[in-house]
């Protein structure tokens, strides 16, 4: 007498399981990014003057920023400044006026050569990292709401021509140093002079995957 046969159970192949998990992750990531992709983020107005293999030259129109000086290190200065400046644009100002979020968030060493107008609110602090939020184009020094936080200053950045290198990846010092050196070498090769401190410009939130981030380094041309 033969023993009754048991129903066979299919064992999932490891590679098949990994494939399904990977597909689910990609699908979830795509769905998460759809809302962000459907809302364009405003940037300062500029025109491309000339493109080179490694960089481009842009002519920026004047724009207004809210800024704060953070102590070193530079690598996490943007993250520490974000809640301060975000509080200002989200209503922590005189009149509790909410402003639209724009891009980029910029940072540069201080002291730096800043050809800007006098700030609406003034504060002094030790040398550190200057972090700026670019304000919407309709905001200027005449109609910008005054910050409640005395460490925040409002400034108008005058028109300027800058050399820009664009790259993706994490906001690490190594990544920044690598592309700054690449930009400076390309400018020397093209016999183009720059002045002042480099400016790191970040266009994405910390939730954006590293390979989809837009980072830029700006050098003001002499």
mmCIF file with all atom_site columns, C-alpha atoms in Angstrom, residues 73-158:
data_model
loop_
_atom_site.group_PDB
_atom_site.id
_atom_site.type_symbol
_atom_site.label_atom_id
_atom_site.label_alt_id
_atom_site.label_comp_id
_atom_site.label_asym_id
_atom_site.label_entity_id
_atom_site.label_seq_id
_atom_site.pdbx_PDB_ins_code
_atom_site.Cartn_x
_atom_site.Cartn_y
_atom_site.Cartn_z
_atom_site.occupancy
_atom_site.B_iso_or_equiv
_atom_site.pdbx_formal_charge
_atom_site.auth_seq_id
_atom_site.auth_comp_id
_atom_site.auth_asym_id
_atom_site.auth_atom_id
_atom_site.pdbx_PDB_model_num
ATOM 1  C CA . UNK A 1 73  ? 31.179 72.509 10.197 1.00 0.00 ? 73  UNK A CA 1
ATOM 2  C CA . UNK A 1 74  ? 29.925 73.300 6.708  1.00 0.00 ? 74  UNK A CA 1
ATOM 3  C CA . UNK A 1 75  ? 28.783 69.746 5.969  1.00 0.00 ? 75  UNK A CA 1
ATOM 4  C CA . UNK A 1 76  ? 25.642 69.991 8.110  1.00 0.00 ? 76  UNK A CA 1
ATOM 5  C CA . UNK A 1 77  ? 25.228 73.793 8.205  1.00 0.00 ? 77  UNK A CA 1
ATOM 6  C CA . UNK A 1 78  ? 22.356 73.599 5.715  1.00 0.00 ? 78  UNK A CA 1
ATOM 7  C CA . UNK A 1 79  ? 20.472 71.064 7.809  1.00 0.00 ? 79  UNK A CA 1
ATOM 8  C CA . UNK A 1 80  ? 20.879 73.180 10.946 1.00 0.00 ? 80  UNK A CA 1
ATOM 9  C CA . UNK A 1 81  ? 19.826 76.374 9.172  1.00 0.00 ? 81  UNK A CA 1
ATOM 10 C CA . UNK A 1 82  ? 16.831 74.825 7.428  1.00 0.00 ? 82  UNK A CA 1
ATOM 11 C CA . UNK A 1 83  ? 14.334 74.939 10.348 1.00 0.00 ? 83  UNK A CA 1
ATOM 12 C CA . UNK A 1 84  ? 15.288 78.557 11.099 1.00 0.00 ? 84  UNK A CA 1
ATOM 13 C CA . UNK A 1 85  ? 14.794 79.804 7.543  1.00 0.00 ? 85  UNK A CA 1
ATOM 14 C CA . UNK A 1 86  ? 11.830 77.513 6.868  1.00 0.00 ? 86  UNK A CA 1
ATOM 15 C CA . UNK A 1 87  ? 10.138 78.964 9.940  1.00 0.00 ? 87  UNK A CA 1
ATOM 16 C CA . UNK A 1 88  ? 10.463 82.427 8.407  1.00 0.00 ? 88  UNK A CA 1
ATOM 17 C CA . UNK A 1 89  ? 8.888  81.530 5.054  1.00 0.00 ? 89  UNK A CA 1
ATOM 18 C CA . UNK A 1 90  ? 6.178  79.417 6.704  1.00 0.00 ? 90  UNK A CA 1
ATOM 19 C CA . UNK A 1 91  ? 4.874  82.338 8.753  1.00 0.00 ? 91  UNK A CA 1
ATOM 20 C CA . UNK A 1 92  ? 7.274  83.214 11.583 1.00 0.00 ? 92  UNK A CA 1
ATOM 21 C CA . UNK A 1 93  ? 7.472  86.829 10.442 1.00 0.00 ? 93  UNK A CA 1
ATOM 22 C CA . UNK A 1 94  ? 5.695  90.103 11.097 1.00 0.00 ? 94  UNK A CA 1
ATOM 23 C CA . UNK A 1 95  ? 2.248  89.660 9.606  1.00 0.00 ? 95  UNK A CA 1
ATOM 24 C CA . UNK A 1 96  ? 2.530  85.857 9.715  1.00 0.00 ? 96  UNK A CA 1
ATOM 25 C CA . UNK A 1 97  ? 2.793  85.815 5.932  1.00 0.00 ? 97  UNK A CA 1
ATOM 26 C CA . UNK A 1 98  ? 3.514  82.481 4.275  1.00 0.00 ? 98  UNK A CA 1
ATOM 27 C CA . UNK A 1 99  ? 5.833  82.399 1.263  1.00 0.00 ? 99  UNK A CA 1
ATOM 28 C CA . UNK A 1 100 ? 6.253  79.738 -1.392 1.00 0.00 ? 100 UNK A CA 1
ATOM 29 C CA . UNK A 1 101 ? 9.220  77.393 -1.140 1.00 0.00 ? 101 UNK A CA 1
ATOM 30 C CA . UNK A 1 102 ? 11.783 78.016 -3.877 1.00 0.00 ? 102 UNK A CA 1
ATOM 31 C CA . UNK A 1 103 ? 15.181 76.692 -4.895 1.00 0.00 ? 103 UNK A CA 1
ATOM 32 C CA . UNK A 1 104 ? 18.060 76.609 -4.441 1.00 0.00 ? 104 UNK A CA 1
ATOM 33 C CA . UNK A 1 105 ? 19.237 76.687 -0.836 1.00 0.00 ? 105 UNK A CA 1
ATOM 34 C CA . UNK A 1 106 ? 22.735 78.148 -1.000 1.00 0.00 ? 106 UNK A CA 1
ATOM 35 C CA . UNK A 1 107 ? 25.644 78.235 1.402  1.00 0.00 ? 107 UNK A CA 1
ATOM 36 C CA . UNK A 1 108 ? 29.079 79.810 1.335  1.00 0.00 ? 108 UNK A CA 1
ATOM 37 C CA . UNK A 1 109 ? 31.925 80.435 3.778  1.00 0.00 ? 109 UNK A CA 1
ATOM 38 C CA . UNK A 1 110 ? 31.921 83.651 5.800  1.00 0.00 ? 110 UNK A CA 1
ATOM 39 C CA . UNK A 1 111 ? 33.519 86.108 5.555  1.00 0.00 ? 111 UNK A CA 1
ATOM 40 C CA . UNK A 1 112 ? 32.813 86.293 1.846  1.00 0.00 ? 112 UNK A CA 1
ATOM 41 C CA . UNK A 1 113 ? 32.748 89.156 -0.617 1.00 0.00 ? 113 UNK A CA 1
ATOM 42 C CA . UNK A 1 114 ? 29.035 89.904 -0.812 1.00 0.00 ? 114 UNK A CA 1
ATOM 43 C CA . UNK A 1 115 ? 27.985 92.681 -3.188 1.00 0.00 ? 115 UNK A CA 1
ATOM 44 C CA . UNK A 1 116 ? 24.553 93.088 -1.629 1.00 0.00 ? 116 UNK A CA 1
ATOM 45 C CA . UNK A 1 117 ? 22.383 95.864 -0.237 1.00 0.00 ? 117 UNK A CA 1
ATOM 46 C CA . UNK A 1 118 ? 22.095 96.592 3.463  1.00 0.00 ? 118 UNK A CA 1
ATOM 47 C CA . UNK A 1 119 ? 19.954 94.041 5.307  1.00 0.00 ? 119 UNK A CA 1
ATOM 48 C CA . UNK A 1 120 ? 16.494 94.836 6.646  1.00 0.00 ? 120 UNK A CA 1
ATOM 49 C CA . UNK A 1 121 ? 17.411 93.312 9.995  1.00 0.00 ? 121 UNK A CA 1
ATOM 50 C CA . UNK A 1 122 ? 21.012 93.239 11.146 1.00 0.00 ? 122 UNK A CA 1
ATOM 51 C CA . UNK A 1 123 ? 22.841 90.802 13.354 1.00 0.00 ? 123 UNK A CA 1
ATOM 52 C CA . UNK A 1 124 ? 26.490 90.132 13.990 1.00 0.00 ? 124 UNK A CA 1
ATOM 53 C CA . UNK A 1 125 ? 28.124 86.788 14.543 1.00 0.00 ? 125 UNK A CA 1
ATOM 54 C CA . UNK A 1 126 ? 31.406 84.906 14.310 1.00 0.00 ? 126 UNK A CA 1
ATOM 55 C CA . UNK A 1 127 ? 32.793 83.691 11.018 1.00 0.00 ? 127 UNK A CA 1
ATOM 56 C CA . UNK A 1 128 ? 30.886 80.643 9.851  1.00 0.00 ? 128 UNK A CA 1
ATOM 57 C CA . UNK A 1 129 ? 28.700 79.373 7.018  1.00 0.00 ? 129 UNK A CA 1
ATOM 58 C CA . UNK A 1 130 ? 26.224 81.688 5.320  1.00 0.00 ? 130 UNK A CA 1
ATOM 59 C CA . UNK A 1 131 ? 23.054 79.755 4.402  1.00 0.00 ? 131 UNK A CA 1
ATOM 60 C CA . UNK A 1 132 ? 20.445 81.413 2.183  1.00 0.00 ? 132 UNK A CA 1
ATOM 61 C CA . UNK A 1 133 ? 16.881 80.697 1.091  1.00 0.00 ? 133 UNK A CA 1
ATOM 62 C CA . UNK A 1 134 ? 16.025 82.273 -2.240 1.00 0.00 ? 134 UNK A CA 1
ATOM 63 C CA . UNK A 1 135 ? 12.673 84.064 -1.899 1.00 0.00 ? 135 UNK A CA 1
ATOM 64 C CA . UNK A 1 136 ? 9.922  84.084 -4.575 1.00 0.00 ? 136 UNK A CA 1
ATOM 65 C CA . UNK A 1 137 ? 10.468 86.456 -7.488 1.00 0.00 ? 137 UNK A CA 1
ATOM 66 C CA . UNK A 1 138 ? 7.635  88.767 -6.462 1.00 0.00 ? 138 UNK A CA 1
ATOM 67 C CA . UNK A 1 139 ? 9.347  89.353 -3.091 1.00 0.00 ? 139 UNK A CA 1
ATOM 68 C CA . UNK A 1 140 ? 11.807 92.220 -2.814 1.00 0.00 ? 140 UNK A CA 1
ATOM 69 C CA . UNK A 1 141 ? 13.280 94.423 -0.098 1.00 0.00 ? 141 UNK A CA 1
ATOM 70 C CA . UNK A 1 142 ? 10.224 96.665 -0.154 1.00 0.00 ? 142 UNK A CA 1
ATOM 71 C CA . UNK A 1 143 ? 7.535  94.024 0.389  1.00 0.00 ? 143 UNK A CA 1
ATOM 72 C CA . UNK A 1 144 ? 9.350  91.186 2.182  1.00 0.00 ? 144 UNK A CA 1
ATOM 73 C CA . UNK A 1 145 ? 7.891  90.421 5.637  1.00 0.00 ? 145 UNK A CA 1
ATOM 74 C CA . UNK A 1 146 ? 10.309 91.211 8.447  1.00 0.00 ? 146 UNK A CA 1
ATOM 75 C CA . UNK A 1 147 ? 11.712 88.177 10.293 1.00 0.00 ? 147 UNK A CA 1
ATOM 76 C CA . UNK A 1 148 ? 10.850 87.657 13.944 1.00 0.00 ? 148 UNK A CA 1
ATOM 77 C CA . UNK A 1 149 ? 14.140 85.824 14.484 1.00 0.00 ? 149 UNK A CA 1
ATOM 78 C CA . UNK A 1 150 ? 16.903 88.470 14.808 1.00 0.00 ? 150 UNK A CA 1
ATOM 79 C CA . UNK A 1 151 ? 19.502 86.075 13.371 1.00 0.00 ? 151 UNK A CA 1
ATOM 80 C CA . UNK A 1 152 ? 17.754 86.118 9.973  1.00 0.00 ? 152 UNK A CA 1
ATOM 81 C CA . UNK A 1 153 ? 18.716 88.854 7.542  1.00 0.00 ? 153 UNK A CA 1
ATOM 82 C CA . UNK A 1 154 ? 17.100 89.846 4.259  1.00 0.00 ? 154 UNK A CA 1
ATOM 83 C CA . UNK A 1 155 ? 19.331 90.883 1.367  1.00 0.00 ? 155 UNK A CA 1
ATOM 84 C CA . UNK A 1 156 ? 19.023 91.652 -2.309 1.00 0.00 ? 156 UNK A CA 1
ATOM 85 C CA . UNK A 1 157 ? 21.575 89.860 -4.465 1.00 0.00 ? 157 UNK A CA 1
ATOM 86 C CA . UNK A 1 158 ? 22.444 92.079 -7.456 1.00 0.00 ? 158 UNK A CA 1
#
